[in-house]
mmCIF file of C-alpha atoms in Angstrom:
data_model
loop_
_atom_site.group_PDB
_atom_site.id
_atom_site.type_symbol
_atom_site.label_atom_id
_atom_site.label_comp_id
_atom_site.label_asym_id
_atom_site.label_seq_id
_atom_site.Cartn_x
_atom_site.Cartn_y
_atom_site.Cartn_z
ATOM 1 C CA MET B 232 62.477 400.059 70.773
ATOM 2 C CA ALA B 233 65.198 399.301 68.281
ATOM 3 C CA LEU B 234 65.073 400.226 64.555
ATOM 4 C CA TYR B 235 66.368 397.628 62.123
ATOM 5 C CA GLU B 236 67.339 397.533 58.525
ATOM 6 C CA ILE B 237 66.332 394.608 56.409
ATOM 7 C CA GLN B 238 69.217 393.004 54.760
ATOM 8 C CA THR B 239 69.611 389.773 52.635
ATOM 9 C CA ASP B 240 69.927 387.264 55.453
ATOM 10 C CA LYS B 241 69.505 389.329 58.730
ATOM 11 C CA LEU B 242 67.968 392.263 60.478
ATOM 12 C CA SER B 243 70.770 394.802 61.060
ATOM 13 C CA PRO B 244 70.025 397.246 64.039
ATOM 14 C CA VAL B 245 70.300 400.933 62.968
ATOM 15 C CA PRO B 246 72.550 402.635 65.617
ATOM 16 C CA THR B 247 71.011 405.346 67.669
ATOM 17 C CA THR B 248 72.641 408.710 68.013
ATOM 18 C CA THR B 249 71.974 411.966 69.892
ATOM 19 C CA PHE B 250 70.824 415.367 68.579
ATOM 20 C CA VAL B 251 73.804 416.767 70.381
ATOM 21 C CA ALA B 252 76.231 414.431 68.381
ATOM 22 C CA GLU B 253 74.586 415.453 65.131
ATOM 23 C CA ALA B 254 74.580 419.079 66.047
ATOM 24 C CA ILE B 255 70.832 419.241 65.789
ATOM 25 C CA LEU B 256 69.656 422.193 67.957
ATOM 26 C CA GLU B 257 66.208 422.764 69.646
ATOM 27 C CA ARG B 258 65.205 426.096 68.129
ATOM 28 C CA LYS B 259 67.052 426.159 65.008
ATOM 29 C CA HIS B 260 66.319 422.607 63.973
ATOM 30 C CA LEU B 261 63.674 420.736 65.940
ATOM 31 C CA GLN B 262 61.328 423.598 66.739
ATOM 32 C CA ARG B 263 61.458 424.859 63.059
ATOM 33 C CA LEU B 264 60.708 421.384 61.679
ATOM 34 C CA LEU B 265 57.794 420.746 63.966
ATOM 35 C CA ARG B 266 56.555 424.218 63.245
ATOM 36 C CA ALA B 267 56.448 423.299 59.503
ATOM 37 C CA ASP B 268 54.682 419.958 60.088
ATOM 38 C CA THR B 269 53.151 418.976 63.494
ATOM 39 C CA ALA B 270 52.497 415.317 62.139
ATOM 40 C CA PRO B 271 55.168 413.887 64.403
ATOM 41 C CA LEU B 272 53.150 415.167 67.319
ATOM 42 C CA GLY B 273 50.416 412.669 66.287
ATOM 43 C CA GLU B 274 47.741 415.137 65.477
ATOM 44 C CA ASP B 275 47.057 418.046 63.189
ATOM 45 C CA LEU B 276 47.672 421.438 64.907
ATOM 46 C CA LEU B 277 47.558 424.915 63.732
ATOM 47 C CA VAL B 278 50.703 426.668 65.020
ATOM 48 C CA LEU B 279 49.441 430.126 66.380
ATOM 49 C CA ALA B 280 52.724 431.542 67.333
ATOM 50 C CA GLU B 281 56.468 430.528 67.869
ATOM 51 C CA GLU B 282 58.355 431.829 70.918
ATOM 52 C CA PHE B 283 55.151 433.189 72.247
ATOM 53 C CA GLY B 284 55.526 435.339 75.409
ATOM 54 C CA ASN B 285 52.828 438.055 75.424
ATOM 55 C CA TRP B 286 52.940 438.883 79.169
ATOM 56 C CA GLU B 287 54.527 441.338 81.497
ATOM 57 C CA ASP B 288 57.212 440.839 83.810
ATOM 58 C CA SER B 289 58.496 437.639 82.235
ATOM 59 C CA ASN B 290 60.915 436.802 79.514
ATOM 60 C CA ARG B 291 59.691 433.252 79.169
ATOM 61 C CA ARG B 292 58.646 432.110 75.850
ATOM 62 C CA ILE B 293 56.351 429.188 74.727
ATOM 63 C CA ASP B 294 58.256 427.092 71.944
ATOM 64 C CA LEU B 295 54.988 426.742 69.952
ATOM 65 C CA LEU B 296 51.701 427.791 70.911
ATOM 66 C CA CYS B 297 49.055 425.796 68.945
ATOM 67 C CA LEU B 298 45.315 425.210 68.347
ATOM 68 C CA ASP B 299 43.810 421.694 67.947
ATOM 69 C CA ARG B 300 40.544 420.901 66.064
ATOM 70 C CA ASP B 301 38.476 421.244 69.121
ATOM 71 C CA ALA B 302 39.497 424.786 69.753
ATOM 72 C CA THR B 303 41.727 423.990 72.616
ATOM 73 C CA LEU B 304 45.073 425.715 73.198
ATOM 74 C CA VAL B 305 48.109 423.360 73.047
ATOM 75 C CA VAL B 306 51.433 424.350 74.563
ATOM 76 C CA VAL B 307 54.313 422.560 72.913
ATOM 77 C CA GLU B 308 57.579 422.488 74.825
ATOM 78 C CA ILE B 309 60.725 420.981 73.104
ATOM 79 C CA LYS B 310 63.990 419.760 74.373
ATOM 80 C CA ARG B 311 66.817 417.879 72.708
ATOM 81 C CA THR B 312 68.186 416.496 75.989
ATOM 82 C CA GLU B 313 68.031 412.924 76.882
ATOM 83 C CA ASP B 314 66.134 413.457 80.077
ATOM 84 C CA GLY B 315 63.923 416.288 79.227
ATOM 85 C CA GLY B 316 65.215 418.699 82.028
ATOM 86 C CA HIS B 317 62.585 420.223 83.898
ATOM 87 C CA MET B 318 60.228 420.767 80.817
ATOM 88 C CA GLU B 319 57.034 419.770 82.618
ATOM 89 C CA LEU B 320 57.318 422.552 85.063
ATOM 90 C CA GLN B 321 58.007 424.972 82.367
ATOM 91 C CA ALA B 322 54.959 423.898 80.377
ATOM 92 C CA ILE B 323 52.802 424.211 83.383
ATOM 93 C CA ARG B 324 53.712 427.758 83.900
ATOM 94 C CA TYR B 325 52.986 428.478 80.141
ATOM 95 C CA ALA B 326 49.656 426.740 80.184
ATOM 96 C CA ALA B 327 48.779 428.778 83.226
ATOM 97 C CA MET B 328 49.836 432.081 81.523
ATOM 98 C CA VAL B 329 47.620 431.267 78.544
ATOM 99 C CA SER B 330 44.727 429.722 80.221
ATOM 100 C CA SER B 331 42.798 433.018 80.171
ATOM 101 C CA MET B 332 43.373 433.772 76.581
ATOM 102 C CA THR B 333 40.400 434.444 74.283
ATOM 103 C CA LEU B 334 39.975 433.224 70.841
ATOM 104 C CA ASP B 335 40.354 436.957 69.555
ATOM 105 C CA GLN B 336 43.675 437.168 71.580
ATOM 106 C CA ALA B 337 44.650 433.923 69.919
ATOM 107 C CA VAL B 338 43.964 435.376 66.506
ATOM 108 C CA ALA B 339 45.958 438.539 67.209
ATOM 109 C CA ALA B 340 48.984 436.260 68.349
ATOM 110 C CA HIS B 341 48.592 434.401 65.048
ATOM 111 C CA ALA B 342 48.419 437.756 63.203
ATOM 112 C CA LYS B 343 51.630 438.773 64.762
ATOM 113 C CA TYR B 344 53.287 435.444 63.980
ATOM 114 C CA LEU B 345 52.289 435.758 60.157
ATOM 115 C CA GLY B 346 53.836 439.303 60.220
ATOM 116 C CA GLY B 347 53.590 441.734 57.318
ATOM 117 C CA ASP B 348 50.892 444.402 57.209
ATOM 118 C CA PRO B 349 48.923 444.310 60.483
ATOM 119 C CA ALA B 350 45.451 444.821 58.843
ATOM 120 C CA GLU B 351 46.163 442.078 56.152
ATOM 121 C CA ALA B 352 47.810 439.801 58.776
ATOM 122 C CA GLU B 353 44.656 440.170 60.967
ATOM 123 C CA VAL B 354 42.257 439.024 58.134
ATOM 124 C CA LYS B 355 44.814 436.198 57.241
ATOM 125 C CA ALA B 356 44.738 435.016 60.784
ATOM 126 C CA ARG B 357 40.994 435.154 61.291
ATOM 127 C CA ASN B 358 40.380 433.190 58.028
ATOM 128 C CA ALA B 359 43.127 430.542 58.891
ATOM 129 C CA VAL B 360 41.694 429.896 62.324
ATOM 130 C CA ALA B 361 37.979 429.828 61.087
ATOM 131 C CA GLU B 362 39.066 427.414 58.249
ATOM 132 C CA PHE B 363 41.100 425.159 60.751
ATOM 133 C CA LEU B 364 38.084 425.029 63.087
ATOM 134 C CA ASN B 365 35.756 424.365 60.153
ATOM 135 C CA VAL B 366 33.523 427.262 60.964
ATOM 136 C CA GLU B 367 32.231 430.141 58.941
ATOM 137 C CA SER B 368 33.759 432.762 61.132
ATOM 138 C CA ILE B 369 35.648 432.887 64.564
ATOM 139 C CA GLU B 370 32.304 434.516 66.049
ATOM 140 C CA GLU B 371 30.731 431.120 65.765
ATOM 141 C CA THR B 372 32.880 429.622 68.299
ATOM 142 C CA GLU B 373 35.141 430.177 71.483
ATOM 143 C CA LEU B 374 38.326 428.371 72.861
ATOM 144 C CA VAL B 375 37.733 425.536 75.113
ATOM 145 C CA ASP B 376 38.240 426.439 78.767
ATOM 146 C CA GLU B 377 41.395 424.282 79.208
ATOM 147 C CA VAL B 378 45.004 424.112 77.924
ATOM 148 C CA ARG B 379 46.719 420.916 76.706
ATOM 149 C CA ILE B 380 50.438 420.266 77.052
ATOM 150 C CA VAL B 381 52.626 418.468 74.581
ATOM 151 C CA LEU B 382 56.252 417.781 75.704
ATOM 152 C CA VAL B 383 58.744 416.694 73.092
ATOM 153 C CA SER B 384 62.204 415.410 73.706
ATOM 154 C CA ALA B 385 64.740 412.857 72.921
ATOM 155 C CA ASP B 386 63.903 410.954 76.145
ATOM 156 C CA PHE B 387 62.213 411.497 79.525
ATOM 157 C CA SER B 388 63.409 411.058 83.071
ATOM 158 C CA SER B 389 61.317 408.986 85.277
ATOM 159 C CA GLU B 390 60.744 412.229 87.359
ATOM 160 C CA ILE B 391 59.021 413.629 84.203
ATOM 161 C CA THR B 392 57.019 410.442 83.280
ATOM 162 C CA THR B 393 55.826 410.044 86.875
ATOM 163 C CA SER B 394 54.807 413.658 87.145
ATOM 164 C CA VAL B 395 53.037 413.504 83.811
ATOM 165 C CA MET B 396 51.030 410.378 84.658
ATOM 166 C CA TRP B 397 50.164 411.951 88.026
ATOM 167 C CA LEU B 398 48.941 415.229 86.322
ATOM 168 C CA ASN B 399 46.915 413.260 83.886
ATOM 169 C CA LYS B 400 45.168 411.393 86.721
ATOM 170 C CA ARG B 401 44.118 414.659 88.065
ATOM 171 C CA GLY B 402 42.478 415.976 85.049
ATOM 172 C CA LEU B 403 45.283 417.574 82.909
ATOM 173 C CA ASP B 404 45.958 416.681 79.401
ATOM 174 C CA VAL B 405 49.830 416.215 79.104
ATOM 175 C CA ARG B 406 51.423 414.074 76.355
ATOM 176 C CA CYS B 407 54.915 412.940 75.955
ATOM 177 C CA ILE B 408 56.518 412.607 72.404
ATOM 178 C CA ARG B 409 59.813 410.945 72.288
ATOM 179 C CA LEU B 410 61.940 411.886 69.208
ATOM 180 C CA CYS B 411 64.684 409.224 68.889
ATOM 181 C CA PRO B 412 67.346 409.962 66.533
ATOM 182 C CA TYR B 413 69.122 407.116 64.534
ATOM 183 C CA LYS B 414 72.222 407.257 62.145
ATOM 184 C CA MET B 415 71.995 405.437 58.923
ATOM 185 C CA GLY B 416 75.067 406.195 56.791
ATOM 186 C CA GLU B 417 74.861 409.989 56.327
ATOM 187 C CA LYS B 418 71.263 410.320 57.039
ATOM 188 C CA VAL B 419 69.767 411.039 60.446
ATOM 189 C CA LEU B 420 66.284 409.175 60.975
ATOM 190 C CA VAL B 421 63.931 410.210 63.855
ATOM 191 C CA ASP B 422 61.337 407.871 65.350
ATOM 192 C CA ALA B 423 58.647 409.962 66.735
ATOM 193 C CA THR B 424 56.657 407.867 69.465
ATOM 194 C CA GLN B 425 53.893 408.955 71.921
ATOM 195 C CA ILE B 426 54.876 407.328 75.227
ATOM 196 C CA ILE B 427 52.304 408.943 77.606
ATOM 197 C CA PRO B 428 49.627 408.256 77.160
ATOM 198 C CA LEU B 429 50.141 404.975 75.269
ATOM 199 C CA PRO B 430 48.119 405.495 71.967
ATOM 200 C CA GLU B 431 46.076 402.302 72.592
ATOM 201 C CA ALA B 432 45.269 403.488 76.075
ATOM 202 C CA ALA B 433 44.556 407.169 75.186
ATOM 203 C CA ASP B 434 40.905 406.821 74.972
ATOM 204 C CA TYR B 435 40.594 404.878 78.016
ATOM 205 C CA GLU B 436 42.559 407.443 80.048
ATOM 206 C CA VAL B 437 40.299 410.345 78.552
ATOM 207 C CA LYS B 438 37.220 408.264 79.846
ATOM 208 C CA LEU B 439 38.853 407.784 83.140
ATOM 209 C CA ARG B 440 39.860 411.265 83.503
ATOM 210 C CA GLU B 441 36.336 412.454 82.567
ATOM 211 C CA GLN B 442 34.964 409.962 85.233
ATOM 212 C CA THR B 443 37.303 411.370 87.889
ATOM 213 C CA GLN B 444 36.095 414.957 87.059
ATOM 214 C CA GLU B 445 32.624 413.999 87.244
ATOM 215 C CA THR B 446 33.145 412.301 90.559
ATOM 216 C CA LYS B 447 34.822 415.441 91.881
ATOM 217 C CA LYS B 448 31.867 417.427 90.707
ATOM 218 C CA LEU B 449 29.446 415.146 92.509
ATOM 219 C CA ARG B 450 31.451 415.290 95.717
ATOM 220 C CA THR B 451 31.711 419.140 95.726
ATOM 221 C CA LYS B 452 27.909 419.307 94.852
ATOM 222 C CA ARG B 453 27.298 417.070 97.883
ATOM 223 C CA GLN B 454 29.635 418.924 100.090
ATOM 224 C CA ASP B 455 27.876 422.166 99.258
ATOM 225 C CA THR B 456 24.528 420.616 99.919
ATOM 226 C CA PHE B 457 25.683 419.633 103.402
ATOM 227 C CA LYS B 458 27.187 422.908 104.060
ATOM 228 C CA ARG B 459 23.866 424.656 103.193
ATOM 229 C CA PHE B 460 21.842 422.193 105.037
ATOM 230 C CA TRP B 461 23.620 422.352 108.244
ATOM 231 C CA SER B 462 23.818 426.108 108.206
ATOM 232 C CA GLN B 463 20.004 426.299 107.966
ATOM 233 C CA PHE B 464 19.802 423.611 110.710
ATOM 234 C CA ILE B 465 21.880 425.380 113.067
ATOM 235 C CA GLU B 466 19.835 428.676 112.604
ATOM 236 C CA LEU B 467 16.624 426.797 113.008
ATOM 237 C CA SER B 468 17.640 424.636 115.968
ATOM 238 C CA SER B 469 19.108 427.434 117.888
ATOM 239 C CA GLN B 470 15.738 429.214 118.292
ATOM 240 C CA GLN B 471 14.508 426.110 120.159
ATOM 241 C CA THR B 472 17.734 424.590 121.922
ATOM 242 C CA PRO B 473 21.193 425.434 122.594
ATOM 243 C CA LEU B 474 22.566 422.146 121.578
ATOM 244 C CA PHE B 475 23.961 423.015 118.434
ATOM 245 C CA ALA B 476 24.106 426.794 118.752
ATOM 246 C CA ASN B 477 27.860 427.035 119.005
ATOM 247 C CA ARG B 478 28.487 424.542 116.107
ATOM 248 C CA SER B 479 29.857 425.607 112.753
ATOM 249 C CA SER B 480 28.438 424.463 109.455
ATOM 250 C CA THR B 481 30.244 421.631 107.869
ATOM 251 C CA THR B 482 30.483 419.506 104.526
ATOM 252 C CA ASP B 483 30.276 416.366 106.505
ATOM 253 C CA HIS B 484 27.045 414.355 106.467
ATOM 254 C CA TRP B 485 26.728 414.630 110.335
ATOM 255 C CA LEU B 486 26.760 417.352 112.983
ATOM 256 C CA SER B 487 27.483 416.502 116.729
ATOM 257 C CA ALA B 488 27.019 418.143 120.096
ATOM 258 C CA GLY B 489 27.848 417.121 123.683
ATOM 259 C CA ILE B 490 25.260 415.665 125.985
ATOM 260 C CA GLY B 491 26.978 416.446 129.339
ATOM 261 C CA LYS B 492 29.472 413.728 129.852
ATOM 262 C CA ALA B 493 32.712 412.804 128.034
ATOM 263 C CA GLY B 494 32.513 409.800 125.778
ATOM 264 C CA PHE B 495 28.696 410.493 124.935
ATOM 265 C CA THR B 496 27.861 412.342 121.727
ATOM 266 C CA LEU B 497 24.407 413.592 120.305
ATOM 267 C CA THR B 498 24.570 413.467 116.482
ATOM 268 C CA ALA B 499 22.287 414.471 113.725
ATOM 269 C CA SER B 500 23.163 412.580 110.398
ATOM 270 C CA LEU B 501 22.020 412.379 106.934
ATOM 271 C CA THR B 502 22.201 409.717 104.131
ATOM 272 C CA GLU B 503 20.798 409.893 100.671
ATOM 273 C CA ASP B 504 17.261 409.123 101.949
ATOM 274 C CA ARG B 505 17.376 409.014 105.611
ATOM 275 C CA ALA B 506 17.877 411.270 108.615
ATOM 276 C CA ARG B 507 19.023 409.991 111.996
ATOM 277 C CA VAL B 508 19.381 411.401 115.494
ATOM 278 C CA GLU B 509 21.772 409.156 117.868
ATOM 279 C CA CYS B 510 23.540 409.240 121.139
ATOM 280 C CA SER B 511 26.951 407.337 120.535
ATOM 281 C CA ILE B 512 28.924 405.834 123.212
ATOM 282 C CA SER B 513 32.705 405.903 122.890
ATOM 283 C CA ILE B 514 34.701 406.267 125.957
ATOM 284 C CA GLY B 515 38.253 406.754 125.110
ATOM 285 C CA LYS B 516 40.133 405.173 122.177
ATOM 286 C CA ASN B 517 39.943 401.416 121.846
ATOM 287 C CA ASN B 518 37.840 400.996 124.983
ATOM 288 C CA ALA B 519 35.120 398.565 123.841
ATOM 289 C CA PRO B 520 34.620 396.901 127.210
ATOM 290 C CA ALA B 521 33.766 400.415 128.956
ATOM 291 C CA ASN B 522 31.610 401.162 125.846
ATOM 292 C CA LYS B 523 29.599 398.080 126.174
ATOM 293 C CA ALA B 524 29.388 398.397 130.161
ATOM 294 C CA ALA B 525 27.871 401.944 129.696
ATOM 295 C CA PHE B 526 25.441 400.688 126.965
ATOM 296 C CA GLN B 527 24.288 397.855 129.290
ATOM 297 C CA ALA B 528 23.861 400.242 132.236
ATOM 298 C CA LEU B 529 21.576 402.463 130.125
ATOM 299 C CA LEU B 530 19.726 399.364 128.488
ATOM 300 C CA ALA B 531 18.796 398.330 132.014
ATOM 301 C CA GLN B 532 16.944 401.741 132.263
ATOM 302 C CA LYS B 533 15.319 401.332 128.779
ATOM 303 C CA ALA B 534 11.700 401.597 129.983
ATOM 304 C CA ALA B 535 12.234 404.784 131.906
ATOM 305 C CA ILE B 536 14.484 406.278 129.190
ATOM 306 C CA GLU B 537 11.853 405.494 126.321
ATOM 307 C CA ALA B 538 9.018 406.765 128.482
ATOM 308 C CA ALA B 539 10.949 410.119 128.977
ATOM 309 C CA PHE B 540 11.601 410.112 125.165
ATOM 310 C CA GLY B 541 8.024 409.417 124.401
ATOM 311 C CA SER B 542 8.499 406.413 121.973
ATOM 312 C CA GLU B 543 10.788 403.404 121.309
ATOM 313 C CA LEU B 544 14.302 403.801 120.558
ATOM 314 C CA GLN B 545 16.750 401.719 118.550
ATOM 315 C CA TRP B 546 19.368 400.108 121.041
ATOM 316 C CA GLN B 547 22.436 399.039 118.996
ATOM 317 C CA GLU B 548 25.421 397.443 120.873
ATOM 318 C CA LEU B 549 27.145 396.908 117.482
ATOM 319 C CA PRO B 550 28.830 393.715 118.165
ATOM 320 C CA GLY B 551 32.536 393.754 116.891
ATOM 321 C CA LYS B 552 32.757 397.347 116.849
ATOM 322 C CA GLN B 553 34.282 399.717 119.476
ATOM 323 C CA SER B 554 31.376 401.992 119.995
ATOM 324 C CA CYS B 555 27.521 401.572 120.733
ATOM 325 C CA ARG B 556 24.609 403.743 119.969
ATOM 326 C CA ILE B 557 21.059 404.583 120.626
ATOM 327 C CA CYS B 558 19.106 406.044 117.966
ATOM 328 C CA ILE B 559 15.899 407.008 116.006
ATOM 329 C CA ASP B 560 15.609 407.139 112.258
ATOM 330 C CA SER B 561 13.251 409.172 110.101
ATOM 331 C CA LEU B 562 10.897 407.168 107.824
ATOM 332 C CA LYS B 563 11.819 409.468 104.952
ATOM 333 C CA GLY B 564 14.207 412.237 104.010
ATOM 334 C CA GLY B 565 17.861 412.764 103.545
ATOM 335 C CA TRP B 566 20.440 414.946 101.727
ATOM 336 C CA LYS B 567 18.993 414.215 98.298
ATOM 337 C CA SER B 568 15.543 415.495 99.391
ATOM 338 C CA PRO B 569 14.236 418.657 97.488
ATOM 339 C CA GLU B 570 15.445 421.667 99.351
ATOM 340 C CA THR B 571 11.750 422.591 99.812
ATOM 341 C CA ASP B 572 11.510 419.631 102.232
ATOM 342 C CA TRP B 573 14.666 420.745 104.180
ATOM 343 C CA PRO B 574 12.762 422.756 106.758
ATOM 344 C CA ALA B 575 10.634 419.902 107.895
ATOM 345 C CA LEU B 576 13.478 417.603 108.015
ATOM 346 C CA GLN B 577 15.568 419.997 110.127
ATOM 347 C CA GLN B 578 12.730 420.455 112.392
ATOM 348 C CA TRP B 579 12.376 416.711 112.823
ATOM 349 C CA LEU B 580 16.165 416.522 113.644
ATOM 350 C CA THR B 581 15.832 419.344 116.114
ATOM 351 C CA ALA B 582 12.768 417.745 117.825
ATOM 352 C CA GLN B 583 14.508 414.378 118.162
ATOM 353 C CA ALA B 584 17.669 415.625 119.403
ATOM 354 C CA MET B 585 15.821 417.811 122.137
ATOM 355 C CA ARG B 586 13.846 414.591 123.137
ATOM 356 C CA MET B 587 16.909 412.402 123.308
ATOM 357 C CA GLU B 588 18.802 414.986 125.329
ATOM 358 C CA LYS B 589 15.916 415.110 127.727
ATOM 359 C CA ALA B 590 15.661 411.392 127.978
ATOM 360 C CA LEU B 591 19.346 410.468 128.255
ATOM 361 C CA LYS B 592 21.221 413.386 129.803
ATOM 362 C CA GLY B 593 20.254 412.465 133.477
ATOM 363 C CA PRO B 594 20.818 408.690 133.257
ATOM 364 C CA ILE B 595 24.236 409.356 131.471
ATOM 365 C CA GLN B 596 25.257 411.805 134.203
ATOM 366 C CA THR B 597 24.582 409.294 136.803
ATOM 367 C CA LEU B 598 26.471 406.363 135.187
ATOM 368 C CA LYS B 599 29.469 405.190 137.395
ATOM 369 C CA LEU B 600 32.320 404.598 134.938
#
């Protein structure tokens, strides 16, 4: 975005320059100026420390370690280059290094930054942090369990912007602030612009990130539910049948076993509110004709199979699909059922699997394929 000077009869573009051309250095100038006033970063931050590196076996230093109004640590990495170098990788390392920091440790870092008598600096630091967070004392709060990142540079390469957008989509909070220098006579002007996320889209991206995190939590919770359900199911069913005895628990919504012939699988499965046992027919890859032929051959024995099973079955040829299946559904009960209902559901799955194996194994083994 160009910067213009309003003149009598026209808008004259103000020429850009570079920090290198103006002999403006990262630490001596840019870092010092942002340390004194974080407003160009688009928010009010408390600078806890400068050149922070309180860890063993590393000489790396965080340009500015800050705290925001929500008690979240903010790592600020500053470059004067035109592409940002590899600053996003550095910042991620720094964020990881301070991710376990406590509020007391943050106060200690600020006390060291303030300098002077250690006891007096400790008191000043505690008071400064408490006042910034608007609490009576720091004992009333604690740091948020995350670390934000702010990257500041004259410009950013496409590699950095792509990486930052990818990281933000996966739950991190990384912002890019571009400091573009202009030369106006003897003065150097700086345009500070947040380019990622765009300010007008920031709230939307936060909501999207929260939604993504919530979805991941739900997915993880569901996977844990399946893992525990099938573990209990295998233990219970193994006492009555060897069908699933050698299977391992899984995070999938289904658990399969063989039924004596390749291409035929006995499967117990769950949806939110339904349990099913089925025999699926899938003979080879993309072999719909063979699957349909096998299904029809079994369907011709429907009366005998259902008599052996003890009740009616659902015969689903599944037109338009490669496989076919023979199944039975429960009237109620799925993975969302209370855990106290699981034993009855697992017993139902076990019983139906045993009945289906008894009814289908013989007819399946005699099929001429």
